[in-house]
Structure formats: structure tokens, C-alpha cells
Amino acid sequence: MKYYIIAGEASGDLHGSNLMKALYEEDPNADIRFWGGDLMHNVGGTLVKHYRELAFMGFIEVAFNLKTILNNITICKNDISQFKPDVIIYIDYPGFNMRIAKWAKQVGYKNHYYISPQIWAWKENRITAIKHDIDKMYVILPFEKDFYEVKHKFPVEFVGHPLIDAIHNQSGVDANTFRTENQLSEKPIIAILPGSRKQEISKMLSVMLSVVKDFPDYQFVIAGAPSQELSFYQQFISGENIKFISNKTYALLRNATAALVTSGTATLETALFKVPEVVCYKGSWASYQIAKRIITLKYISLVNLIMDREVVTELIQDDCSTKRIREELTKILEPNYRKTLLENYDLLEEKLGGIGASKKTAHLIVDSIK
């Protein structure tokens, strides 16, 4: 059977790659065409467009790149029409995917959505389009099932969180080998995860690194995104206590003592690796002013949203300063604080339902379209 998958970000590439592996197990003759990244490309199938050509963040940034976005939508529709898939699988990325889904429904394709748009955070009115255009929805957060089925009377499948699969499937080298291969010292590691898009890295990395001088007994290691070149990061790096590793985020987290993390999927990844973290976020002034007026969530990190209470500290916008980062990083390095935080991480993992999300989703998709 033919599968068309659309993932528009680094996290979508990761989850898409594991879903593709599971689809090939369920359907060895699967013909997969996709929008994604290097991880999906390494599994197989045909890459149509890389997500680095699609990644625009913030209201203002999207407005400035609207022509490119609309052109990509046209390219995608034409490519689907030529491929004629048995099912289209959308992975998050709702601004783009919901537009494709509306058209695809009209012309008769089956629409399956893996990893729900976060309409519980904002744009809840998208539920109307979802109920009309999406045939099957697979959700990965435990509270999403009630959100859809109880509040909106739309049946969904809770499949568990694919990050648990992704982490479980990773094979790691021992700590000494990791340090030797990446020219790291014996000092404990503080991981810096500034995001994957240029806009957010530019906003976050300088303030995250502004505390380096206050922690001379640690080495700070930047997790470079696979979509960005080293040359882009070099403008932010100075000092012997700062190192850079590209495209090895999981290996870095496996060996980290603590982390400073930009909000997003990385906050959950860090927690699942049992690394104490401080969540940091700064957007452009205009985008932040718009966002705070339309997003009503109590928290911005997935860790706190899933637990429905503050487990990790969130430093947002003006609160994301050198002074506050220094204070909170000092706190998570204290043994008693770390112990409580790690106990909460164990409870978080229990809520997420264990391994098997990718395999379960692939089985449901294949079974549905047979």
C-alpha cells in the first residue's frame, strides 16, 4: 500500500522515522513518500522536501514567509495527486497539515493524524475542521483523550508517547567513550538545548550561555540541531567551558548532570532521560504579546502540562534572565532538590503509557486501510 507522510519539524522527523520502521514491519511492501528529514530518509521511502525548508516559527516570521508557505502547499497537493496514496499521515505541524487535510478530504483521500495539533493550548476552534477532515486521530498525551472524547465527542486512540520508543531504541556508548569522542573534559556536563530553528537559537543561546562563568566546575555542552551548521553556532560560543556537539542530543542527555532547555518536545525528552532541567523561553516581543493573549495554558513545558503542576521551573520572556537562570540552575544541582525532581520524572513516565506507540499506531493505520 501507499503511504504519504508529512512531518514539518525535527521532532516530527524523529517520530516519523520510528513510525516508518513500524509501517515497514506491518506492511513489508509499503511504498512511502514523505516530507520530513534525515532520520526518515535513513529509514527508506522517498523524501519530497526537507523540514528545514518548512520551519518558520512565530506569528511575525510566518507572515514574512507566507509566499514560501503557500508555494509549498501547492507543491504538496500536486505531489499527492501524482502519488495517489492509500492514506495520508499527518504528524503535528497543524498550520500546514490542516490545509492539506481539508483539500485531501474534498478529493477523497483518507486522512490519519498522528500526534495531535495542540488545540488544547490554542486555536481550539480547529476541532471543527478536525472532526470534518480527519478520519483517524492518534494522540500521545494522556489528557488529550478526554479532551477529544469527553469535551468534543470525537473518538481518538491514545497510543502512548513515541519519545519513550525513541529513547528505548537508542544504543549509547559508555561515558568515557562519549567524552573522548567529543573531546570533553571530566567535569560534569550541563547540556544546553536551545531549539532547532535559527530564530529560537538566536533568541535563547546567548542568555543560556551567560551563566557559564558562574559554574566553573562544570562544562556546558550545546546540543546542535541536525538542521543547522556549526558556523551558525560559532557566533555565540566563547570560553573554554563551552563545547559543541552536533546531532547527538540523546547521547548528550544520557551523560548530562543538568540541562537548560528551550520549551518544546526537548523538555519532555530531558525528563525521560532523568536529567534535572530549567525550561527557558524567549520569543520576539510582537509574537510573545500575541501569544500571551490567545494561549491560556498554565504552563509551557510538556512536563508540567502532563503532570498538571509545576515540576520543572519555567523562565519565560523577561523572567528568562541571567540572574534567574543562575538561581534555578544552582537549585537543580542541589542533591535534595534533584531527588524530588527525579521522583516526579518517574511518575511522569508512568503517565505516558510505556513503550510501543509507533508499533501500535502503525498497526492501527494498516488495519484501518486494508
GROMACS .gro file of C-alpha atoms in nm, residues 8-262:
model
  255
    8GLY     CA    1   0.748   1.959   0.924
    9GLU     CA    2   0.988   1.974   1.220
   10ALA     CA    3   1.280   1.791   1.383
   11SER     CA    4   1.054   1.615   1.636
   12GLY     CA    5   0.822   1.507   1.356
   13ASP     CA    6   1.120   1.364   1.169
   14LEU     CA    7   1.213   1.157   1.475
   15HIS     CA    8   0.863   1.022   1.534
   16GLY     CA    9   0.804   0.981   1.162
   17SER     CA   10   1.117   0.767   1.130
   18ASN     CA   11   1.003   0.530   1.405
   19LEU     CA   12   0.653   0.516   1.257
   20MET     CA   13   0.802   0.430   0.916
   21LYS     CA   14   1.004   0.145   1.068
   22ALA     CA   15   0.685   0.010   1.223
   23LEU     CA   16   0.491   0.052   0.897
   24TYR     CA   17   0.752  -0.150   0.708
   25GLU     CA   18   0.717  -0.425   0.970
   26GLU     CA   19   0.338  -0.424   0.935
   27ASP     CA   20   0.347  -0.391   0.556
   28PRO     CA   21   0.679  -0.506   0.404
   29ASN     CA   22   0.566  -0.386   0.060
   30ALA     CA   23   0.484  -0.037   0.183
   31ASP     CA   24   0.556   0.244  -0.064
   32ILE     CA   25   0.625   0.557   0.144
   33ARG     CA   26   0.665   0.911   0.019
   34PHE     CA   27   0.719   1.186   0.276
   35TRP     CA   28   0.805   1.537   0.385
   36GLY     CA   29   1.049   1.509   0.675
   37GLY     CA   30   1.419   1.494   0.747
   38ASP     CA   31   1.735   1.287   0.761
   39LEU     CA   32   1.604   1.033   1.013
   40MET     CA   33   1.306   0.946   0.795
   41HIS     CA   34   1.526   0.942   0.485
   42ASN     CA   35   1.760   0.692   0.653
   43VAL     CA   36   1.468   0.451   0.706
   44GLY     CA   37   1.370   0.444   0.339
   45GLY     CA   38   1.099   0.578   0.114
   46THR     CA   39   1.120   0.896  -0.094
   47LEU     CA   40   1.191   1.238   0.057
   48VAL     CA   41   0.995   1.513  -0.118
   49LYS     CA   42   1.102   1.815   0.091
   50HIS     CA   43   1.323   1.854   0.397
   51TYR     CA   44   1.170   2.013   0.705
   52ARG     CA   45   1.449   2.274   0.716
   53GLU     CA   46   1.271   2.437   0.420
   54LEU     CA   47   0.944   2.450   0.618
   55ALA     CA   48   1.045   2.562   0.967
   56PHE     CA   49   0.907   2.907   1.042
   57MET     CA   50   0.814   2.998   1.398
   58GLY     CA   51   0.613   3.282   1.550
   59PHE     CA   52   0.334   3.492   1.407
   60ILE     CA   53   0.561   3.757   1.256
   61GLU     CA   54   0.804   3.506   1.099
   62VAL     CA   55   0.517   3.314   0.936
   63ALA     CA   56   0.374   3.637   0.792
   64PHE     CA   57   0.707   3.729   0.633
   65ASN     CA   58   0.738   3.383   0.473
   66LEU     CA   59   0.378   3.340   0.364
   67LYS     CA   60   0.462   3.321  -0.008
   68THR     CA   61   0.702   3.032   0.051
   69ILE     CA   62   0.450   2.850   0.272
   70LEU     CA   63   0.172   2.883   0.012
   71ASN     CA   64   0.406   2.759  -0.261
   72ASN     CA   65   0.494   2.454  -0.051
   73ILE     CA   66   0.123   2.377  -0.005
   74THR     CA   67   0.076   2.378  -0.384
   75ILE     CA   68   0.380   2.152  -0.432
   76CYS     CA   69   0.245   1.911  -0.170
   77LYS     CA   70  -0.102   1.888  -0.325
   78ASN     CA   71   0.042   1.823  -0.671
   79ASP     CA   72   0.277   1.556  -0.536
   80ILE     CA   73  -0.004   1.376  -0.353
   81SER     CA   74  -0.219   1.385  -0.667
   82GLN     CA   75   0.057   1.217  -0.868
   83PHE     CA   76   0.139   0.959  -0.597
   84LYS     CA   77  -0.224   0.867  -0.515
   85PRO     CA   78  -0.163   0.725  -0.164
   86ASP     CA   79  -0.396   0.488   0.020
   87VAL     CA   80  -0.362   0.711   0.326
   88ILE     CA   81  -0.207   1.044   0.420
   89ILE     CA   82  -0.048   1.054   0.766
   90TYR     CA   83  -0.001   1.396   0.924
   91ILE     CA   84   0.247   1.440   1.208
   92ASP     CA   85   0.172   1.751   1.418
   93TYR     CA   86   0.265   2.069   1.215
   94PRO     CA   87  -0.100   2.185   1.200
   95GLY     CA   88  -0.069   2.517   1.017
   96PHE     CA   89   0.044   2.332   0.706
   97ASN     CA   90  -0.113   1.991   0.761
   98MET     CA   91  -0.468   2.107   0.827
   99ARG     CA   92  -0.468   2.294   0.497
  100ILE     CA   93  -0.359   1.981   0.313
  101ALA     CA   94  -0.612   1.769   0.505
  102LYS     CA   95  -0.902   1.995   0.405
  103TRP     CA   96  -0.814   1.962   0.039
  104ALA     CA   97  -0.736   1.589   0.067
  105LYS     CA   98  -1.076   1.518   0.225
  106GLN     CA   99  -1.252   1.702  -0.055
  107VAL     CA  100  -1.081   1.495  -0.323
  108GLY     CA  101  -1.133   1.165  -0.143
  109TYR     CA  102  -0.812   1.068   0.038
  110LYS     CA  103  -0.806   0.903   0.381
  111ASN     CA  104  -0.661   1.136   0.645
  112HIS     CA  105  -0.492   0.996   0.956
  113TYR     CA  106  -0.336   1.231   1.212
  114TYR     CA  107  -0.052   1.104   1.434
  115ILE     CA  108   0.042   1.340   1.719
  116SER     CA  109  -0.249   1.577   1.756
  117PRO     CA  110  -0.220   1.950   1.694
  118GLN     CA  111  -0.209   2.117   2.033
  119ILE     CA  112  -0.555   2.266   2.002
  120TRP     CA  113  -0.596   2.228   2.378
  121ALA     CA  114  -0.336   2.508   2.402
  122TRP     CA  115  -0.470   2.744   2.140
  123LYS     CA  116  -0.691   2.751   1.831
  124GLU     CA  117  -0.941   2.514   1.991
  125ASN     CA  118  -1.180   2.609   1.711
  126ARG     CA  119  -0.971   2.381   1.488
  127ILE     CA  120  -1.178   2.097   1.633
  128THR     CA  121  -1.445   2.173   1.372
  129ALA     CA  122  -1.201   2.111   1.087
  130ILE     CA  123  -1.054   1.806   1.260
  131LYS     CA  124  -1.395   1.645   1.302
  132HIS     CA  125  -1.477   1.717   0.938
  133ASP     CA  126  -1.145   1.638   0.769
  134ILE     CA  127  -0.965   1.376   0.981
  135ASP     CA  128  -1.070   1.011   0.963
  136LYS     CA  129  -0.847   0.879   1.243
  137MET     CA  130  -0.661   1.060   1.521
  138TYR     CA  131  -0.381   0.903   1.729
  139VAL     CA  132  -0.296   1.104   2.043
  140ILE     CA  133   0.018   1.073   2.255
  141LEU     CA  134  -0.065   1.266   2.573
  142PRO     CA  135  -0.298   1.108   2.832
  143PHE     CA  136  -0.514   1.418   2.883
  144GLU     CA  137  -0.579   1.451   2.508
  145LYS     CA  138  -0.813   1.152   2.503
  146ASP     CA  139  -1.054   1.318   2.746
  147PHE     CA  140  -1.014   1.649   2.567
  148TYR     CA  141  -1.131   1.500   2.238
  149GLU     CA  142  -1.377   1.235   2.351
  150VAL     CA  143  -1.538   1.396   2.654
  151LYS     CA  144  -1.524   1.763   2.566
  152HIS     CA  145  -1.564   1.739   2.187
  153LYS     CA  146  -1.727   1.398   2.127
  154PHE     CA  147  -1.459   1.298   1.876
  155PRO     CA  148  -1.320   0.942   1.915
  156VAL     CA  149  -0.940   0.909   1.922
  157GLU     CA  150  -0.680   0.644   2.001
  158PHE     CA  151  -0.433   0.703   2.285
  159VAL     CA  152  -0.121   0.518   2.169
  160GLY     CA  153   0.133   0.631   2.428
  161HIS     CA  154   0.421   0.870   2.372
  162PRO     CA  155   0.668   0.787   2.091
  163LEU     CA  156   0.955   0.952   2.277
  164ILE     CA  157   0.966   0.650   2.505
  165ASP     CA  158   1.017   0.434   2.195
  166ALA     CA  159   1.280   0.669   2.055
  167ILE     CA  160   1.477   0.669   2.379
  168HIS     CA  161   1.436   0.294   2.430
  169ASN     CA  162   1.567   0.227   2.078
  170GLN     CA  163   1.883   0.433   2.123
  171SER     CA  164   2.203   0.244   2.188
  172GLY     CA  165   2.457   0.452   2.378
  173VAL     CA  166   2.832   0.438   2.426
  174ASP     CA  167   2.978   0.442   2.775
  175ALA     CA  168   3.052   0.774   2.942
  176ASN     CA  169   3.429   0.762   2.893
  177THR     CA  170   3.397   0.686   2.523
  178PHE     CA  171   3.141   0.964   2.480
  179ARG     CA  172   3.372   1.218   2.642
  180THR     CA  173   3.676   1.101   2.446
  181GLU     CA  174   3.497   1.100   2.109
  182ASN     CA  175   3.366   1.452   2.166
  183GLN     CA  176   3.680   1.597   2.328
  184LEU     CA  177   3.508   1.667   2.658
  185SER     CA  178   3.680   1.702   2.995
  186GLU     CA  179   3.598   1.509   3.312
  187LYS     CA  180   3.390   1.795   3.450
  188PRO     CA  181   3.015   1.725   3.498
  189ILE     CA  182   2.811   1.824   3.194
  190ILE     CA  183   2.538   2.087   3.178
  191ALA     CA  184   2.354   2.035   2.849
  192ILE     CA  185   2.228   2.338   2.655
  193LEU     CA  186   1.929   2.265   2.429
  194PRO     CA  187   1.845   2.596   2.255
  195GLY     CA  188   1.600   2.458   1.997
  196SER     CA  189   1.627   2.364   1.630
  197ARG     CA  190   1.523   2.679   1.440
  198LYS     CA  191   1.756   2.971   1.377
  199GLN     CA  192   1.509   3.221   1.522
  200GLU     CA  193   1.481   3.047   1.858
  201ILE     CA  194   1.851   2.959   1.879
  202SER     CA  195   1.939   3.325   1.820
  203LYS     CA  196   1.699   3.430   2.096
  204MET     CA  197   1.798   3.164   2.350
  205LEU     CA  198   2.163   3.068   2.322
  206SER     CA  199   2.326   3.392   2.438
  207VAL     CA  200   2.120   3.416   2.757
  208MET     CA  201   2.164   3.045   2.831
  209LEU     CA  202   2.541   3.076   2.800
  210SER     CA  203   2.554   3.397   3.004
  211VAL     CA  204   2.577   3.189   3.325
  212VAL     CA  205   2.879   2.981   3.222
  213LYS     CA  206   3.126   3.192   3.422
  214ASP     CA  207   2.923   3.129   3.739
  215PHE     CA  208   2.974   2.749   3.720
  216PRO     CA  209   3.347   2.692   3.663
  217ASP     CA  210   3.333   2.335   3.792
  218TYR     CA  211   3.101   2.229   3.507
  219GLN     CA  212   3.133   2.216   3.128
  220PHE     CA  213   2.848   2.348   2.917
  221VAL     CA  214   2.776   2.146   2.603
  222ILE     CA  215   2.549   2.281   2.330
  223ALA     CA  216   2.325   2.031   2.153
  224GLY     CA  217   2.350   2.131   1.788
  225ALA     CA  218   2.041   2.069   1.576
  226PRO     CA  219   2.088   1.850   1.267
  227SER     CA  220   1.930   2.123   1.052
  228GLN     CA  221   2.193   2.385   1.145
  229GLU     CA  222   2.562   2.420   1.061
  230LEU     CA  223   2.840   2.468   1.317
  231SER     CA  224   2.921   2.805   1.158
  232PHE     CA  225   2.584   2.938   1.274
  233TYR     CA  226   2.656   2.848   1.637
  234GLN     CA  227   3.011   2.984   1.644
  235GLN     CA  228   2.894   3.344   1.682
  236PHE     CA  229   2.758   3.252   2.027
  237ILE     CA  230   3.048   3.039   2.153
  238SER     CA  231   3.338   3.181   2.352
  239GLY     CA  232   3.527   3.047   2.652
  240GLU     CA  233   3.692   2.715   2.730
  241ASN     CA  234   3.400   2.582   2.934
  242ILE     CA  235   3.168   2.574   2.631
  243LYS     CA  236   3.165   2.278   2.393
  244PHE     CA  237   2.952   2.196   2.089
  245ILE     CA  238   2.816   1.860   1.973
  246SER     CA  239   2.600   1.828   1.663
  247ASN     CA  240   2.314   1.583   1.616
  248LYS     CA  241   2.388   1.383   1.934
  249THR     CA  242   2.125   1.521   2.170
  250TYR     CA  243   2.026   1.186   2.319
  251ALA     CA  244   2.386   1.083   2.382
  252LEU     CA  245   2.444   1.420   2.545
  253LEU     CA  246   2.139   1.389   2.772
  254ARG     CA  247   2.242   1.038   2.871
  255ASN     CA  248   2.565   1.185   3.009
  256ALA     CA  249   2.440   1.519   3.144
  257THR     CA  250   2.412   1.623   3.509
  258ALA     CA  251   2.165   1.906   3.438
  259ALA     CA  252   2.019   2.095   3.142
  260LEU     CA  253   1.890   2.431   3.023
  261VAL     CA  254   1.617   2.360   2.771
  262THR     CA  255   1.411   2.572   2.535
   0.00000   0.00000   0.00000
